[in-house]
PDB file of C-alpha atoms and ligand atoms in Angstrom:
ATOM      1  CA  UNK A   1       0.000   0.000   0.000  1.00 91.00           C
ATOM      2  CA  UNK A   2       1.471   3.437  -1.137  1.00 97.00           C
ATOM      3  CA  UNK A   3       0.550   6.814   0.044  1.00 98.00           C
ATOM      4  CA  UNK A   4      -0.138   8.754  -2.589  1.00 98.00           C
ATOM      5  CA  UNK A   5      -0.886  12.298  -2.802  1.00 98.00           C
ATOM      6  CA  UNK A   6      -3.211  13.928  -5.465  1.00 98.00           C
ATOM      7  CA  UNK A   7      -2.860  17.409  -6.522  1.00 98.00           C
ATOM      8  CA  UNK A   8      -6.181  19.565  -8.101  1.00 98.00           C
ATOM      9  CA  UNK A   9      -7.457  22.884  -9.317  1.00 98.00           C
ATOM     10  CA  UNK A  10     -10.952  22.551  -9.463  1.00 98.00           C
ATOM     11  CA  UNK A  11     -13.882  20.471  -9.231  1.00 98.00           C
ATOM     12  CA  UNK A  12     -12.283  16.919  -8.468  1.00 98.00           C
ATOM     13  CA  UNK A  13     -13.932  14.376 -10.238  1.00 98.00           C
ATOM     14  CA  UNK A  14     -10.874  12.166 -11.082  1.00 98.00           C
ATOM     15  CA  UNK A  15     -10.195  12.968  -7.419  1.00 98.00           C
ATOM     16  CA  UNK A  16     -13.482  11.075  -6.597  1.00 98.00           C
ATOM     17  CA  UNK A  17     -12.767   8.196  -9.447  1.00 98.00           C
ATOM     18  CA  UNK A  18      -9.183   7.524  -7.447  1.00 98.00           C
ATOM     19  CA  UNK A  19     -11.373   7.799  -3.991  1.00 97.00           C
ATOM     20  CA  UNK A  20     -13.830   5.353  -5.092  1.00 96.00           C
ATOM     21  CA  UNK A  21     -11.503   3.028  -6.717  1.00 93.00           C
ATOM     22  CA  UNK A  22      -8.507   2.865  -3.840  1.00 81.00           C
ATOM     23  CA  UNK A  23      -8.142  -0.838  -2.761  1.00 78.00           C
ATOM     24  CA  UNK A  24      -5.276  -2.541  -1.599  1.00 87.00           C
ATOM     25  CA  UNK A  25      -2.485  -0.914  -3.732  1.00 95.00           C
ATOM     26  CA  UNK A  26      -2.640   2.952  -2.944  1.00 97.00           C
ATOM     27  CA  UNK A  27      -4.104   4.908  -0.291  1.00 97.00           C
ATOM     28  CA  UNK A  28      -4.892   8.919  -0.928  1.00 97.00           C
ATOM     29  CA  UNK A  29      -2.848  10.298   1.804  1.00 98.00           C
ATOM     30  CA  UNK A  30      -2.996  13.941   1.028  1.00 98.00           C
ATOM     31  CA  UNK A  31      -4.933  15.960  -0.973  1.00 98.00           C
ATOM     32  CA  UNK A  32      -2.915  19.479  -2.057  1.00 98.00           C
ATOM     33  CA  UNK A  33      -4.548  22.625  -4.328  1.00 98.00           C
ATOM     34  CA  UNK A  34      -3.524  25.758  -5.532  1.00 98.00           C
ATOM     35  CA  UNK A  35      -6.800  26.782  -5.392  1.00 98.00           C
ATOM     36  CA  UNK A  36      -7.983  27.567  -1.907  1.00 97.00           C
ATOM     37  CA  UNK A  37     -11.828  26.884  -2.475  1.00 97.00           C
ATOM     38  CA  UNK A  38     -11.554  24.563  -5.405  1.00 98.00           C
ATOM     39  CA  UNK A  39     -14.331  22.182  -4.851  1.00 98.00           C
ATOM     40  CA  UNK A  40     -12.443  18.787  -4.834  1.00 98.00           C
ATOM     41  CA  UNK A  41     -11.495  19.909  -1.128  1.00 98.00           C
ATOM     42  CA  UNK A  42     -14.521  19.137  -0.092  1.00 98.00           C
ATOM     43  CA  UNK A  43     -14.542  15.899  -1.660  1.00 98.00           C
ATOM     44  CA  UNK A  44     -11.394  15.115   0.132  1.00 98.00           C
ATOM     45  CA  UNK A  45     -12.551  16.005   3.611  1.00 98.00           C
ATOM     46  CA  UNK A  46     -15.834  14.035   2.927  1.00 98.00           C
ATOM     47  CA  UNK A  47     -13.832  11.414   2.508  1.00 97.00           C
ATOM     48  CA  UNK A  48     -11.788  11.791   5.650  1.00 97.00           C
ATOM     49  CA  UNK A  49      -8.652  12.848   3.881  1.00 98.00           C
ATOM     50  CA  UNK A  50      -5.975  15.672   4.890  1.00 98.00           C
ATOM     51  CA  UNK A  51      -5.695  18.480   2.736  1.00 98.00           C
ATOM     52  CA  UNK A  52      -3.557  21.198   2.169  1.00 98.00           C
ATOM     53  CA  UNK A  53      -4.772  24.432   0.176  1.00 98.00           C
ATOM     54  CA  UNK A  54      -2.635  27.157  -1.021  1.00 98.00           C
ATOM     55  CA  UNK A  55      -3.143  29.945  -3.348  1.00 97.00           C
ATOM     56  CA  UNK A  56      -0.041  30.261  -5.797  1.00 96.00           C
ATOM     57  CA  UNK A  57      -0.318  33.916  -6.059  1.00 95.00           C
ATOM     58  CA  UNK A  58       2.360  35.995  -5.047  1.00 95.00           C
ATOM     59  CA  UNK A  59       5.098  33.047  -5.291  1.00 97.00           C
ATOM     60  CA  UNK A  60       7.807  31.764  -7.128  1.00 97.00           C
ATOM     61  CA  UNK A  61       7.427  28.952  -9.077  1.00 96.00           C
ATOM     62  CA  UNK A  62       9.431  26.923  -6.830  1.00 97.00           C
ATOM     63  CA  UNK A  63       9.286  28.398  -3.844  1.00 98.00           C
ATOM     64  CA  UNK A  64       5.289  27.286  -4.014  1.00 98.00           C
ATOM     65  CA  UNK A  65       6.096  23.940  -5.014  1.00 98.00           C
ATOM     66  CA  UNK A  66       8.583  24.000  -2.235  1.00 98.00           C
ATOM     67  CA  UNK A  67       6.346  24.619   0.401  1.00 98.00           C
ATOM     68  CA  UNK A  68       3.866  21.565  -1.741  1.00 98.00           C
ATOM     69  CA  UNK A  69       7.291  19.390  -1.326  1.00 98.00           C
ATOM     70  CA  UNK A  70       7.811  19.740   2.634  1.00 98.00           C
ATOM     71  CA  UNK A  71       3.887  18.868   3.091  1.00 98.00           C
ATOM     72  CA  UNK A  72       4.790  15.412   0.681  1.00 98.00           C
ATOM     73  CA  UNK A  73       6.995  14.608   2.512  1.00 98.00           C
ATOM     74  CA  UNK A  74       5.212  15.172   5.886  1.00 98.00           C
ATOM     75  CA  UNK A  75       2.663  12.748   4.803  1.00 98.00           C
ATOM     76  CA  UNK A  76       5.245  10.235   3.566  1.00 98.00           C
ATOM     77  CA  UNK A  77       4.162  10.393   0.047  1.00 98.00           C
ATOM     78  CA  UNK A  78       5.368   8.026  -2.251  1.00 98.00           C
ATOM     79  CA  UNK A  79       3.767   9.061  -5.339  1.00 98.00           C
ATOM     80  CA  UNK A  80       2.198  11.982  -6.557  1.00 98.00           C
ATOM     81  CA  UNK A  81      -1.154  11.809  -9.307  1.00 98.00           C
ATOM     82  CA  UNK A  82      -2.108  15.217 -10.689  1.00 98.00           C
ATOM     83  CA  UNK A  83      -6.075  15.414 -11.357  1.00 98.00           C
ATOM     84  CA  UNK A  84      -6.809  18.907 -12.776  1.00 97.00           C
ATOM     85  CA  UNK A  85      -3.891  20.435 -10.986  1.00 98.00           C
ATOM     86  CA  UNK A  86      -4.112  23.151 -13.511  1.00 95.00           C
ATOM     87  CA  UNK A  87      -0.230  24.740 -12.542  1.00 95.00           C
ATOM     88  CA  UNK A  88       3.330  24.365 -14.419  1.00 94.00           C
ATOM     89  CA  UNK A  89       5.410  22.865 -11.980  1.00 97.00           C
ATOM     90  CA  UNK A  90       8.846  23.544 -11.493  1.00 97.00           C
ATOM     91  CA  UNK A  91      11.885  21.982 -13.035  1.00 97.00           C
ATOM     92  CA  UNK A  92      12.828  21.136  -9.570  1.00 97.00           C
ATOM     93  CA  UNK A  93       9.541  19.609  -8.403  1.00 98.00           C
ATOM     94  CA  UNK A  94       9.591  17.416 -11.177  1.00 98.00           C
ATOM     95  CA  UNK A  95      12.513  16.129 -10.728  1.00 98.00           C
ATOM     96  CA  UNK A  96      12.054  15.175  -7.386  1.00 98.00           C
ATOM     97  CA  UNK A  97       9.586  13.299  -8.178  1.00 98.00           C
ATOM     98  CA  UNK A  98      10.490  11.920 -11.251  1.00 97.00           C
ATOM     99  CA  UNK A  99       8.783   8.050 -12.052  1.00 97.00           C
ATOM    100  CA  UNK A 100       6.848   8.577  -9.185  1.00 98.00           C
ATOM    101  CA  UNK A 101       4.094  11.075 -10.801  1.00 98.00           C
ATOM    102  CA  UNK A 102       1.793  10.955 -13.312  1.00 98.00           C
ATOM    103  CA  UNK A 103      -0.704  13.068 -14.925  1.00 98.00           C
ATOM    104  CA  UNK A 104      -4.100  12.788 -16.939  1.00 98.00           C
ATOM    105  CA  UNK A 105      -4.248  14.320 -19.468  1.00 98.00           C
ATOM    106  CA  UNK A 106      -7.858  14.671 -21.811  1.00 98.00           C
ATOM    107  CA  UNK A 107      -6.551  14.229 -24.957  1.00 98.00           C
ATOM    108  CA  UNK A 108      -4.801  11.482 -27.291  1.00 98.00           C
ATOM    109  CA  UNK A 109      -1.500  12.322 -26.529  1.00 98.00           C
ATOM    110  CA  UNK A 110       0.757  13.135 -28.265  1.00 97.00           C
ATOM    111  CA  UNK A 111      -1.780  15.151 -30.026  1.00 97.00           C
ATOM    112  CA  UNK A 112      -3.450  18.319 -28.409  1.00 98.00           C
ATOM    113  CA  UNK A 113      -1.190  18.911 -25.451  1.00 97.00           C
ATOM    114  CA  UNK A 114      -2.239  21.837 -23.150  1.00 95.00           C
ATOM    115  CA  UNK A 115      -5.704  23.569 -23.267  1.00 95.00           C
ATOM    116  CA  UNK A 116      -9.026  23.545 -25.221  1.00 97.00           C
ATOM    117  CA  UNK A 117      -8.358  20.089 -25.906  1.00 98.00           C
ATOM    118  CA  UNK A 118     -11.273  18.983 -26.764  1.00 98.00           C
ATOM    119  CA  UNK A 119     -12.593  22.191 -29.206  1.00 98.00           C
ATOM    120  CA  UNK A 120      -9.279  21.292 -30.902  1.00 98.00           C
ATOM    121  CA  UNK A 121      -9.483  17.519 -31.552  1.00 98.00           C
ATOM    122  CA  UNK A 122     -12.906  18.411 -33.238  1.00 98.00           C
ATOM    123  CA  UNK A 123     -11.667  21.316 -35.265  1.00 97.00           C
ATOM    124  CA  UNK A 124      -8.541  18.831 -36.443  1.00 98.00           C
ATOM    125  CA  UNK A 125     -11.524  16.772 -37.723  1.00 97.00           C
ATOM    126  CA  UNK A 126     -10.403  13.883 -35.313  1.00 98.00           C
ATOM    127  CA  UNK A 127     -12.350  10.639 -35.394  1.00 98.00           C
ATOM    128  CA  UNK A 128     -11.678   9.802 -31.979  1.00 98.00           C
ATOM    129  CA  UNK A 129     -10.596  11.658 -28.600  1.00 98.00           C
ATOM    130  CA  UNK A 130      -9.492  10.301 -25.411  1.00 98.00           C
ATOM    131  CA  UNK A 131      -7.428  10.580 -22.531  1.00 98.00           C
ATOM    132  CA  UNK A 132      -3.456   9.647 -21.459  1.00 98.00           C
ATOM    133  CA  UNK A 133      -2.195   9.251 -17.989  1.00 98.00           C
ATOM    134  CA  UNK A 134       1.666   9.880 -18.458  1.00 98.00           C
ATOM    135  CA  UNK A 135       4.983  10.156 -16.680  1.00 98.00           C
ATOM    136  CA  UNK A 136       5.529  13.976 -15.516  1.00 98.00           C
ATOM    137  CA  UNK A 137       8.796  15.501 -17.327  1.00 97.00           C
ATOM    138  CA  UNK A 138      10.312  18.963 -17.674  1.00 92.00           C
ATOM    139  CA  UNK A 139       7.705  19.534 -20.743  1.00 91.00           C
ATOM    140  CA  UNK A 140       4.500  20.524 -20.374  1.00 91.00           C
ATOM    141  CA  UNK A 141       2.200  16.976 -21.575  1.00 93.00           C
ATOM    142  CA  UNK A 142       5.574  15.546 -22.984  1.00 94.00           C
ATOM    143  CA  UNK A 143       6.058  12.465 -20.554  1.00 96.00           C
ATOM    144  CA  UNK A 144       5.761   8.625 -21.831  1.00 98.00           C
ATOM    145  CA  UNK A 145       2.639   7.909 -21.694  1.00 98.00           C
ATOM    146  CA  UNK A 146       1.349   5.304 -19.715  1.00 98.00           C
ATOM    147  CA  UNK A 147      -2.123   4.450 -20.652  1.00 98.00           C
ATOM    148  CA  UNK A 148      -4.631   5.547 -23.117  1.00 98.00           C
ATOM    149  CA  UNK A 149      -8.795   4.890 -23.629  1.00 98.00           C
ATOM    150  CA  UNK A 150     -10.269   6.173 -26.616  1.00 98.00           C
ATOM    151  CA  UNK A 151     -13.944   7.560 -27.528  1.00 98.00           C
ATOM    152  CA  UNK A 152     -15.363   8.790 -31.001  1.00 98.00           C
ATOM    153  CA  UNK A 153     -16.350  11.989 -32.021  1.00 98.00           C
ATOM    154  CA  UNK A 154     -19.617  11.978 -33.498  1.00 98.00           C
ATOM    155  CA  UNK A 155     -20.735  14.363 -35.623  1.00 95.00           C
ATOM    156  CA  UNK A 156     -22.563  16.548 -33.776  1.00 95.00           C
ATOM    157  CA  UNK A 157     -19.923  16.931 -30.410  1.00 98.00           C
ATOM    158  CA  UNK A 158     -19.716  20.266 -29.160  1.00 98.00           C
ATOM    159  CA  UNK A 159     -16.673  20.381 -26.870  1.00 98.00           C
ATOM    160  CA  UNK A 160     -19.142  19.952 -23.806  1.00 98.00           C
ATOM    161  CA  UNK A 161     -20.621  16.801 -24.834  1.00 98.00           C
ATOM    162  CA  UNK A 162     -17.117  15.763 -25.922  1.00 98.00           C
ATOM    163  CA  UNK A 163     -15.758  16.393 -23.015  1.00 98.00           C
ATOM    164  CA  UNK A 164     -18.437  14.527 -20.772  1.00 98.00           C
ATOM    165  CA  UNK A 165     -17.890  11.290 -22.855  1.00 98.00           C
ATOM    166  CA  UNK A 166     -14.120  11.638 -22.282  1.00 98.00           C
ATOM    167  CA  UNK A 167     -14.400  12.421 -18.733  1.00 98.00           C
ATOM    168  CA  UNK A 168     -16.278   8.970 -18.062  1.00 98.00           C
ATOM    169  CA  UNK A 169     -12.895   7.180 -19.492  1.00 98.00           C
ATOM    170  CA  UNK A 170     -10.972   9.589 -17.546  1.00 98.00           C
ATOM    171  CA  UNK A 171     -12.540   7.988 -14.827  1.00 98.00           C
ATOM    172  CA  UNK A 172     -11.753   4.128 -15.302  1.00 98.00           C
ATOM    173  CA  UNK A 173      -8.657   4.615 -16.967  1.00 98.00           C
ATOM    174  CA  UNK A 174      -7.036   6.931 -13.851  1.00 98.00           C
ATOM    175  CA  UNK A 175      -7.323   4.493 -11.220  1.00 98.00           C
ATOM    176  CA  UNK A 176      -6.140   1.671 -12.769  1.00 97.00           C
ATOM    177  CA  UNK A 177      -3.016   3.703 -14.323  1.00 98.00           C
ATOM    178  CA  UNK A 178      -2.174   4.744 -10.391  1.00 98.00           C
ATOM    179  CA  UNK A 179      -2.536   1.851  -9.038  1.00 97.00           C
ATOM    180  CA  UNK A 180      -0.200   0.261 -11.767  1.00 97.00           C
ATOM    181  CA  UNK A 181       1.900   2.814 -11.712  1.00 97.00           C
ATOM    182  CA  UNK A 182       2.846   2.163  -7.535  1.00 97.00           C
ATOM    183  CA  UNK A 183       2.960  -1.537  -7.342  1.00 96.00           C
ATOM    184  CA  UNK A 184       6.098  -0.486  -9.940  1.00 95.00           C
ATOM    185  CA  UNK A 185       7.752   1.475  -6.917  1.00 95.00           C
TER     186      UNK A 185
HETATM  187  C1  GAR B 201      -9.934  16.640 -16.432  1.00 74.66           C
HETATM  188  O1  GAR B 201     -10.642  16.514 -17.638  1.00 74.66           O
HETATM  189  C2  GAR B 201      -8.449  16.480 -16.676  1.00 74.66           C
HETATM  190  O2  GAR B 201      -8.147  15.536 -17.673  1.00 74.66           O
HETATM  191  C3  GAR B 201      -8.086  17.862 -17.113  1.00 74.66           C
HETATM  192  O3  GAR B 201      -8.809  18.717 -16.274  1.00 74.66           O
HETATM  193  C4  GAR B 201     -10.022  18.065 -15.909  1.00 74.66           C
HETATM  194  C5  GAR B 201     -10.126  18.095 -14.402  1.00 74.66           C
HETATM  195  O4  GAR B 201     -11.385  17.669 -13.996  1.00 74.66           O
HETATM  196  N1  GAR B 201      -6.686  18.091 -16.992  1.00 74.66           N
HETATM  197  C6  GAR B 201      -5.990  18.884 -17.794  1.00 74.66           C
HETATM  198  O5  GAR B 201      -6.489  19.508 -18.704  1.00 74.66           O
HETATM  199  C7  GAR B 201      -4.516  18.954 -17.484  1.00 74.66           C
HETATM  200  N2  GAR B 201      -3.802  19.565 -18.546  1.00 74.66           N
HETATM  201  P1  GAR B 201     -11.645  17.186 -12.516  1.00 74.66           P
HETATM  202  O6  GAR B 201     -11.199  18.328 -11.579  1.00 74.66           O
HETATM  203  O7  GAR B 201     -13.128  16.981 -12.447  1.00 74.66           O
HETATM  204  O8  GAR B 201     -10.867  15.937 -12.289  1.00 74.66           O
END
């Protein structure tokens, strides 16, 4: 059983999927956001888990992921899972922490890295869309990638309804990548 910590920005929902899904290989540990009333914080504390909530603002990149790093290691985290952690991390960070995080990502990477993923895989004309849980390296999406689950795009997607049949993937594919991922370490 590893503690893992999982970082977010917003609402949470992959932060739920990894809740829901932790058996005997990982156990959420630590919940950390930039984002001081993002609402996956109150998904962690439902769940009984400790949180730690800081608003980046007014920091240096590493400095905040720094102060991130000494409350990892408090907890003993052994691996870290961004879900909608919506922040460039340091080269520093990542290195720390290098084959022990991973990332989802809502595209079919390598295609579409960054934002507006979604708007831009139907623009492209894409058949299908999807998500990738990767490695984190120095560039931004760039990491191997670890697993993949792809959906179609049917012809009349807006980004929305894209985005909702991607997120259901999101949601299987996630915990099974993490908990593959630390039975590795
Ligand atoms: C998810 O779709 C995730 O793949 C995406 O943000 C959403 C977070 O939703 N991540 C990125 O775009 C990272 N570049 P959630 O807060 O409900 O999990």
């Amino acid at each position: 059983m590893k503690n893992v910590a999982v970082l977010i920005s917003g609402r949470g929902s992959n932060l739920k999927a990894l809740i829901d899904a932790e058996q005997d290989a990982y156990r959420i540990a630590l919940v950390v956001s930039n984002v001081e009333d993002a609402g996956g914080l109150a998904i962690a504390r439902d769940a009984g888990i400790a949180t730690f909530a800081l608003a980046h603002k007014g920091y240096a990149r590493a400095d905040f992921d720094d102060i991130v790093d000494e409350h990892l290691r408090a907890h003993a985290i052994e691996a870290v899972a961004l879900a909608g952690y919506m922040r460039i991390l340091s080269p520093g960070f990542v290195a720390r922490w290098s084959g022990r995080m991973i990332n989802i990502h809502p595209s079919l990477l390598p295609l579409h890295k960054g934002l507006h993923t979604h708007e831009r895989a139907i623009a492209a004309g894409d058949a299908e869309a999807g998500c990738s849980v990767h490695l984190v390296t120095a560039g931004l999406d760039e990491g191997p990638v670890l697993a993949q689950a792809r959906v179609p795009i049917l012809p009349n997607d807006s980004a929305d309804t894209l985005a909702a049949r991607v997120l259901v993937e999101e949601h299987r594919l996630y915990p099974r990548a993490l908990a593959d991922l630390v039975r590795t370490l």
